[in-house]
PDB file of C-alpha atoms in Angstrom:
ATOM      1  CA  UNK A   1      -0.005   0.002   0.003  1.00  0.00           C
ATOM      2  CA  UNK A   2       2.827   2.389   0.919  1.00  0.00           C
ATOM      3  CA  UNK A   3       4.575   1.771  -2.429  1.00  0.00           C
ATOM      4  CA  UNK A   4       1.340   2.407  -4.372  1.00  0.00           C
ATOM      5  CA  UNK A   5       0.855   5.699  -2.516  1.00  0.00           C
ATOM      6  CA  UNK A   6       4.422   6.753  -3.366  1.00  0.00           C
ATOM      7  CA  UNK A   7       3.905   5.864  -7.047  1.00  0.00           C
ATOM      8  CA  UNK A   8       0.653   7.814  -7.123  1.00  0.00           C
ATOM      9  CA  UNK A   9       2.285  10.841  -5.476  1.00  0.00           C
ATOM     10  CA  UNK A  10       5.192  10.661  -7.961  1.00  0.00           C
ATOM     11  CA  UNK A  11       2.737  10.455 -10.887  1.00  0.00           C
ATOM     12  CA  UNK A  12       0.706  13.401  -9.571  1.00  0.00           C
ATOM     13  CA  UNK A  13       3.898  15.419  -9.059  1.00  0.00           C
ATOM     14  CA  UNK A  14       5.032  14.660 -12.624  1.00  0.00           C
ATOM     15  CA  UNK A  15       1.633  15.742 -14.044  1.00  0.00           C
ATOM     16  CA  UNK A  16       1.684  18.954 -11.984  1.00  0.00           C
ATOM     17  CA  UNK A  17       5.249  19.783 -13.095  1.00  0.00           C
ATOM     18  CA  UNK A  18       4.315  19.166 -16.740  1.00  0.00           C
ATOM     19  CA  UNK A  19       1.201  21.309 -16.406  1.00  0.00           C
ATOM     20  CA  UNK A  20       3.240  24.071 -14.792  1.00  0.00           C
ATOM     21  CA  UNK A  21       5.919  23.856 -17.502  1.00  0.00           C
ATOM     22  CA  UNK A  22       3.304  23.756 -20.266  1.00  0.00           C
ATOM     23  CA  UNK A  23       1.515  26.841 -18.863  1.00  0.00           C
ATOM     24  CA  UNK A  24       4.799  28.698 -18.478  1.00  0.00           C
ATOM     25  CA  UNK A  25       5.915  27.867 -22.035  1.00  0.00           C
ATOM     26  CA  UNK A  26       2.519  28.777 -23.502  1.00  0.00           C
ATOM     27  CA  UNK A  27       2.496  32.087 -21.640  1.00  0.00           C
ATOM     28  CA  UNK A  28       6.016  32.969 -22.794  1.00  0.00           C
ATOM     29  CA  UNK A  29       5.083  32.149 -26.390  1.00  0.00           C
ATOM     30  CA  UNK A  30       1.897  34.218 -26.231  1.00  0.00           C
ATOM     31  CA  UNK A  31       3.635  37.156 -24.554  1.00  0.00           C
ATOM     32  CA  UNK A  32       6.389  37.105 -27.182  1.00  0.00           C
ATOM     33  CA  UNK A  33       3.795  37.404 -29.939  1.00  0.00           C
ATOM     34  CA  UNK A  34       1.755  39.911 -27.933  1.00  0.00           C
ATOM     35  CA  UNK A  35       4.781  42.180 -27.563  1.00  0.00           C
ATOM     36  CA  UNK A  36       5.149  42.327 -31.345  1.00  0.00           C
ATOM     37  CA  UNK A  37       1.416  42.597 -32.146  1.00  0.00           C
ATOM     38  CA  UNK A  38       0.669  45.182 -29.454  1.00  0.00           C
ATOM     39  CA  UNK A  39       3.822  47.188 -30.203  1.00  0.00           C
ATOM     40  CA  UNK A  40       2.861  47.353 -33.919  1.00  0.00           C
ATOM     41  CA  UNK A  41      -0.667  48.384 -32.936  1.00  0.00           C
ATOM     42  CA  UNK A  42       0.546  51.239 -30.727  1.00  0.00           C
ATOM     43  CA  UNK A  43       2.985  52.425 -33.438  1.00  0.00           C
ATOM     44  CA  UNK A  44       0.147  52.544 -35.989  1.00  0.00           C
ATOM     45  CA  UNK A  45      -2.283  54.052 -33.496  1.00  0.00           C
ATOM     46  CA  UNK A  46      -0.003  56.915 -32.470  1.00  0.00           C
ATOM     47  CA  UNK A  47       0.606  57.942 -36.112  1.00  0.00           C
ATOM     48  CA  UNK A  48      -1.049  61.386 -36.502  1.00  0.00           C
ATOM     49  CA  UNK A  49      -2.662  60.228 -39.775  1.00  0.00           C
ATOM     50  CA  UNK A  50      -4.518  57.339 -38.086  1.00  0.00           C
ATOM     51  CA  UNK A  51      -8.225  57.893 -37.448  1.00  0.00           C
ATOM     52  CA  UNK A  52      -9.723  57.640 -33.964  1.00  0.00           C
ATOM     53  CA  UNK A  53     -12.542  55.489 -35.357  1.00  0.00           C
ATOM     54  CA  UNK A  54     -12.903  53.938 -38.790  1.00  0.00           C
ATOM     55  CA  UNK A  55     -16.599  54.155 -39.711  1.00  0.00           C
ATOM     56  CA  UNK A  56     -18.055  50.651 -40.073  1.00  0.00           C
ATOM     57  CA  UNK A  57     -21.511  49.147 -39.999  1.00  0.00           C
ATOM     58  CA  UNK A  58     -22.452  46.280 -37.709  1.00  0.00           C
ATOM     59  CA  UNK A  59     -22.598  44.002 -40.747  1.00  0.00           C
ATOM     60  CA  UNK A  60     -19.084  44.995 -41.854  1.00  0.00           C
ATOM     61  CA  UNK A  61     -17.681  44.349 -38.383  1.00  0.00           C
ATOM     62  CA  UNK A  62     -19.459  40.993 -38.063  1.00  0.00           C
ATOM     63  CA  UNK A  63     -18.050  39.943 -41.449  1.00  0.00           C
ATOM     64  CA  UNK A  64     -14.488  40.539 -40.220  1.00  0.00           C
ATOM     65  CA  UNK A  65     -14.693  38.147 -37.251  1.00  0.00           C
ATOM     66  CA  UNK A  66     -15.526  34.475 -37.045  1.00  0.00           C
ATOM     67  CA  UNK A  67     -17.923  34.369 -34.110  1.00  0.00           C
ATOM     68  CA  UNK A  68     -19.056  30.777 -34.606  1.00  0.00           C
ATOM     69  CA  UNK A  69     -17.334  29.519 -31.407  1.00  0.00           C
ATOM     70  CA  UNK A  70     -16.072  26.314 -32.995  1.00  0.00           C
ATOM     71  CA  UNK A  71     -15.689  23.394 -30.607  1.00  0.00           C
ATOM     72  CA  UNK A  72     -12.343  22.716 -32.294  1.00  0.00           C
ATOM     73  CA  UNK A  73     -11.020  26.196 -31.486  1.00  0.00           C
ATOM     74  CA  UNK A  74      -9.045  28.351 -33.902  1.00  0.00           C
ATOM     75  CA  UNK A  75      -5.522  27.829 -32.614  1.00  0.00           C
ATOM     76  CA  UNK A  76      -2.983  30.555 -31.934  1.00  0.00           C
ATOM     77  CA  UNK A  77      -2.970  31.726 -35.564  1.00  0.00           C
ATOM     78  CA  UNK A  78      -6.740  32.270 -35.456  1.00  0.00           C
ATOM     79  CA  UNK A  79      -6.514  33.975 -32.055  1.00  0.00           C
ATOM     80  CA  UNK A  80      -3.910  36.469 -33.288  1.00  0.00           C
ATOM     81  CA  UNK A  81      -5.883  37.071 -36.482  1.00  0.00           C
ATOM     82  CA  UNK A  82      -8.926  37.924 -34.371  1.00  0.00           C
ATOM     83  CA  UNK A  83      -6.872  40.097 -32.019  1.00  0.00           C
ATOM     84  CA  UNK A  84      -5.468  42.032 -35.002  1.00  0.00           C
ATOM     85  CA  UNK A  85      -8.969  42.485 -36.373  1.00  0.00           C
ATOM     86  CA  UNK A  86     -10.253  43.701 -33.025  1.00  0.00           C
ATOM     87  CA  UNK A  87      -7.333  46.123 -32.652  1.00  0.00           C
ATOM     88  CA  UNK A  88      -7.834  47.475 -36.179  1.00  0.00           C
ATOM     89  CA  UNK A  89     -11.561  48.080 -35.717  1.00  0.00           C
ATOM     90  CA  UNK A  90     -11.590  49.318 -32.097  1.00  0.00           C
ATOM     91  CA  UNK A  91     -11.706  52.951 -31.085  1.00  0.00           C
ATOM     92  CA  UNK A  92      -8.119  54.220 -31.201  1.00  0.00           C
ATOM     93  CA  UNK A  93      -7.622  55.510 -27.670  1.00  0.00           C
ATOM     94  CA  UNK A  94      -3.838  55.884 -28.260  1.00  0.00           C
ATOM     95  CA  UNK A  95      -4.433  58.707 -30.759  1.00  0.00           C
ATOM     96  CA  UNK A  96      -3.540  62.267 -29.731  1.00  0.00           C
ATOM     97  CA  UNK A  97      -6.966  63.170 -31.158  1.00  0.00           C
ATOM     98  CA  UNK A  98      -8.796  60.878 -28.724  1.00  0.00           C
ATOM     99  CA  UNK A  99     -10.743  62.731 -26.034  1.00  0.00           C
ATOM    100  CA  UNK A 100     -13.751  61.223 -24.318  1.00  0.00           C
ATOM    101  CA  UNK A 101     -15.816  62.057 -21.279  1.00  0.00           C
ATOM    102  CA  UNK A 102     -15.499  58.790 -19.342  1.00  0.00           C
ATOM    103  CA  UNK A 103     -11.922  57.632 -19.901  1.00  0.00           C
ATOM    104  CA  UNK A 104      -8.616  58.788 -21.292  1.00  0.00           C
ATOM    105  CA  UNK A 105      -5.796  57.373 -23.389  1.00  0.00           C
ATOM    106  CA  UNK A 106      -3.878  54.399 -22.039  1.00  0.00           C
ATOM    107  CA  UNK A 107      -0.236  54.552 -21.046  1.00  0.00           C
ATOM    108  CA  UNK A 108       2.434  51.878 -21.454  1.00  0.00           C
ATOM    109  CA  UNK A 109       2.738  51.395 -17.680  1.00  0.00           C
ATOM    110  CA  UNK A 110      -1.058  51.159 -17.471  1.00  0.00           C
ATOM    111  CA  UNK A 111      -0.988  48.257 -19.935  1.00  0.00           C
ATOM    112  CA  UNK A 112       1.664  46.547 -17.812  1.00  0.00           C
ATOM    113  CA  UNK A 113      -0.435  47.157 -14.667  1.00  0.00           C
ATOM    114  CA  UNK A 114      -3.525  45.619 -16.309  1.00  0.00           C
ATOM    115  CA  UNK A 115      -1.389  42.674 -17.450  1.00  0.00           C
ATOM    116  CA  UNK A 116      -0.137  42.165 -13.899  1.00  0.00           C
ATOM    117  CA  UNK A 117      -3.724  42.149 -12.584  1.00  0.00           C
ATOM    118  CA  UNK A 118      -4.649  39.528 -15.177  1.00  0.00           C
ATOM    119  CA  UNK A 119      -1.577  37.452 -14.388  1.00  0.00           C
ATOM    120  CA  UNK A 120      -2.231  37.408 -10.628  1.00  0.00           C
ATOM    121  CA  UNK A 121      -6.015  37.137 -10.905  1.00  0.00           C
ATOM    122  CA  UNK A 122      -6.401  38.069  -7.205  1.00  0.00           C
ATOM    123  CA  UNK A 123      -9.417  39.484  -5.401  1.00  0.00           C
ATOM    124  CA  UNK A 124      -8.837  41.965  -2.579  1.00  0.00           C
ATOM    125  CA  UNK A 125     -12.119  41.421  -0.755  1.00  0.00           C
ATOM    126  CA  UNK A 126     -10.279  40.015   2.288  1.00  0.00           C
ATOM    127  CA  UNK A 127      -6.624  40.178   3.389  1.00  0.00           C
ATOM    128  CA  UNK A 128      -5.998  36.444   3.075  1.00  0.00           C
ATOM    129  CA  UNK A 129      -7.190  36.455  -0.528  1.00  0.00           C
ATOM    130  CA  UNK A 130      -4.407  38.868  -1.530  1.00  0.00           C
ATOM    131  CA  UNK A 131      -2.244  40.181   1.311  1.00  0.00           C
ATOM    132  CA  UNK A 132      -0.091  42.425  -0.916  1.00  0.00           C
ATOM    133  CA  UNK A 133      -3.171  43.649  -2.785  1.00  0.00           C
ATOM    134  CA  UNK A 134      -4.840  44.667   0.498  1.00  0.00           C
ATOM    135  CA  UNK A 135      -1.707  46.545   1.582  1.00  0.00           C
ATOM    136  CA  UNK A 136      -1.474  48.332  -1.784  1.00  0.00           C
ATOM    137  CA  UNK A 137      -5.176  49.219  -1.678  1.00  0.00           C
ATOM    138  CA  UNK A 138      -4.864  50.741   1.826  1.00  0.00           C
ATOM    139  CA  UNK A 139      -1.707  52.660   0.868  1.00  0.00           C
ATOM    140  CA  UNK A 140      -3.260  54.065  -2.303  1.00  0.00           C
ATOM    141  CA  UNK A 141      -6.450  54.970  -0.426  1.00  0.00           C
ATOM    142  CA  UNK A 142      -4.380  56.942   2.098  1.00  0.00           C
ATOM    143  CA  UNK A 143      -2.530  58.698  -0.730  1.00  0.00           C
ATOM    144  CA  UNK A 144      -5.821  59.639  -2.410  1.00  0.00           C
ATOM    145  CA  UNK A 145      -7.104  61.026   0.892  1.00  0.00           C
ATOM    146  CA  UNK A 146      -3.904  63.065   1.270  1.00  0.00           C
ATOM    147  CA  UNK A 147      -4.233  64.395  -2.312  1.00  0.00           C
ATOM    148  CA  UNK A 148      -7.780  65.545  -1.496  1.00  0.00           C
ATOM    149  CA  UNK A 149      -6.581  67.204   1.731  1.00  0.00           C
ATOM    150  CA  UNK A 150      -8.616  64.827   3.874  1.00  0.00           C
ATOM    151  CA  UNK A 151      -7.164  64.119   7.332  1.00  0.00           C
ATOM    152  CA  UNK A 152      -5.201  60.867   7.022  1.00  0.00           C
ATOM    153  CA  UNK A 153      -6.071  59.614  10.492  1.00  0.00           C
ATOM    154  CA  UNK A 154      -9.864  59.864   9.988  1.00  0.00           C
ATOM    155  CA  UNK A 155     -10.320  59.681   6.232  1.00  0.00           C
ATOM    156  CA  UNK A 156     -12.135  56.648   4.896  1.00  0.00           C
ATOM    157  CA  UNK A 157     -14.182  55.795   1.914  1.00  0.00           C
ATOM    158  CA  UNK A 158     -14.453  53.767  -1.249  1.00  0.00           C
ATOM    159  CA  UNK A 159     -13.058  54.122  -4.732  1.00  0.00           C
ATOM    160  CA  UNK A 160     -15.085  52.957  -7.725  1.00  0.00           C
ATOM    161  CA  UNK A 161     -14.194  51.926 -11.257  1.00  0.00           C
ATOM    162  CA  UNK A 162     -16.472  54.413 -12.973  1.00  0.00           C
ATOM    163  CA  UNK A 163     -19.218  57.014 -12.954  1.00  0.00           C
ATOM    164  CA  UNK A 164     -22.261  54.714 -13.008  1.00  0.00           C
ATOM    165  CA  UNK A 165     -21.175  52.786  -9.964  1.00  0.00           C
ATOM    166  CA  UNK A 166     -20.160  55.991  -8.200  1.00  0.00           C
ATOM    167  CA  UNK A 167     -23.514  57.641  -8.907  1.00  0.00           C
ATOM    168  CA  UNK A 168     -25.460  54.586  -7.763  1.00  0.00           C
ATOM    169  CA  UNK A 169     -23.509  54.454  -4.519  1.00  0.00           C
ATOM    170  CA  UNK A 170     -24.001  58.205  -3.976  1.00  0.00           C
ATOM    171  CA  UNK A 171     -27.764  57.739  -4.349  1.00  0.00           C
ATOM    172  CA  UNK A 172     -27.712  54.902  -1.812  1.00  0.00           C
ATOM    173  CA  UNK A 173     -25.721  57.021   0.658  1.00  0.00           C
ATOM    174  CA  UNK A 174     -28.144  59.940   0.217  1.00  0.00           C
ATOM    175  CA  UNK A 175     -31.124  57.612   0.683  1.00  0.00           C
ATOM    176  CA  UNK A 176     -29.609  56.108   3.838  1.00  0.00           C
ATOM    177  CA  UNK A 177     -28.882  59.582   5.260  1.00  0.00           C
ATOM    178  CA  UNK A 178     -32.466  60.722   4.607  1.00  0.00           C
ATOM    179  CA  UNK A 179     -34.057  57.454   5.759  1.00  0.00           C
ATOM    180  CA  UNK A 180     -31.629  55.714   8.153  1.00  0.00           C
ATOM    181  CA  UNK A 181     -34.282  53.178   9.166  1.00  0.00           C
ATOM    182  CA  UNK A 182     -34.154  51.690   5.661  1.00  0.00           C
ATOM    183  CA  UNK A 183     -30.965  49.859   6.652  1.00  0.00           C
ATOM    184  CA  UNK A 184     -32.805  47.859   9.325  1.00  0.00           C
ATOM    185  CA  UNK A 185     -36.402  47.835   8.054  1.00  0.00           C
ATOM    186  CA  UNK A 186     -35.931  47.997   4.272  1.00  0.00           C
ATOM    187  CA  UNK A 187     -38.342  49.657   1.862  1.00  0.00           C
ATOM    188  CA  UNK A 188     -41.199  47.587   3.292  1.00  0.00           C
ATOM    189  CA  UNK A 189     -40.615  49.139   6.705  1.00  0.00           C
ATOM    190  CA  UNK A 190     -40.831  52.621   5.212  1.00  0.00           C
ATOM    191  CA  UNK A 191     -44.045  51.771   3.399  1.00  0.00           C
ATOM    192  CA  UNK A 192     -45.630  50.351   6.562  1.00  0.00           C
ATOM    193  CA  UNK A 193     -44.766  53.489   8.521  1.00  0.00           C
ATOM    194  CA  UNK A 194     -46.346  55.667   5.872  1.00  0.00           C
ATOM    195  CA  UNK A 195     -43.078  57.354   5.025  1.00  0.00           C
ATOM    196  CA  UNK A 196     -42.704  58.224   1.387  1.00  0.00           C
ATOM    197  CA  UNK A 197     -39.184  58.510  -0.063  1.00  0.00           C
TER     198      UNK A 197
END
């Protein structure tokens, strides 16, 4: 029995090492291609002659991509073909002519930061889930408070990824300030008491 357990553990270890090596090799290969594809895209996108958006109809865009979701997959060649198509038809946020109300142009370090987030795939909802992420979040929150001239020792709050989420949260905060009992009784409790929001 002991020998069988050792053989099984050895086999599992070999499979895990192979899987780890395969993932590492695949990632290196993909990143090598990505560096070239993304670099070419940014070079084209930052050319002053490049449009911010190439006008296209829905039908024209659909004709450029194979969205059949084949059970056989498309392989790396198909993936990079689709990525090139997506890059060439997307809004060119790298252009000096790009200016939009909700977001700005990307930066090279921003792309690296987003890549790091994807690589780690951590959540920061609790410390144990991502200890370094929790520390970074607290440090950045303190820095934001300092930049807004809030007192560091009492400042607290939340940061949100965009305007819609921020506005929704602001409405909830306003509602809870006006009707604090809603947190314990809910909307039904307000209705029963005759209070109208």
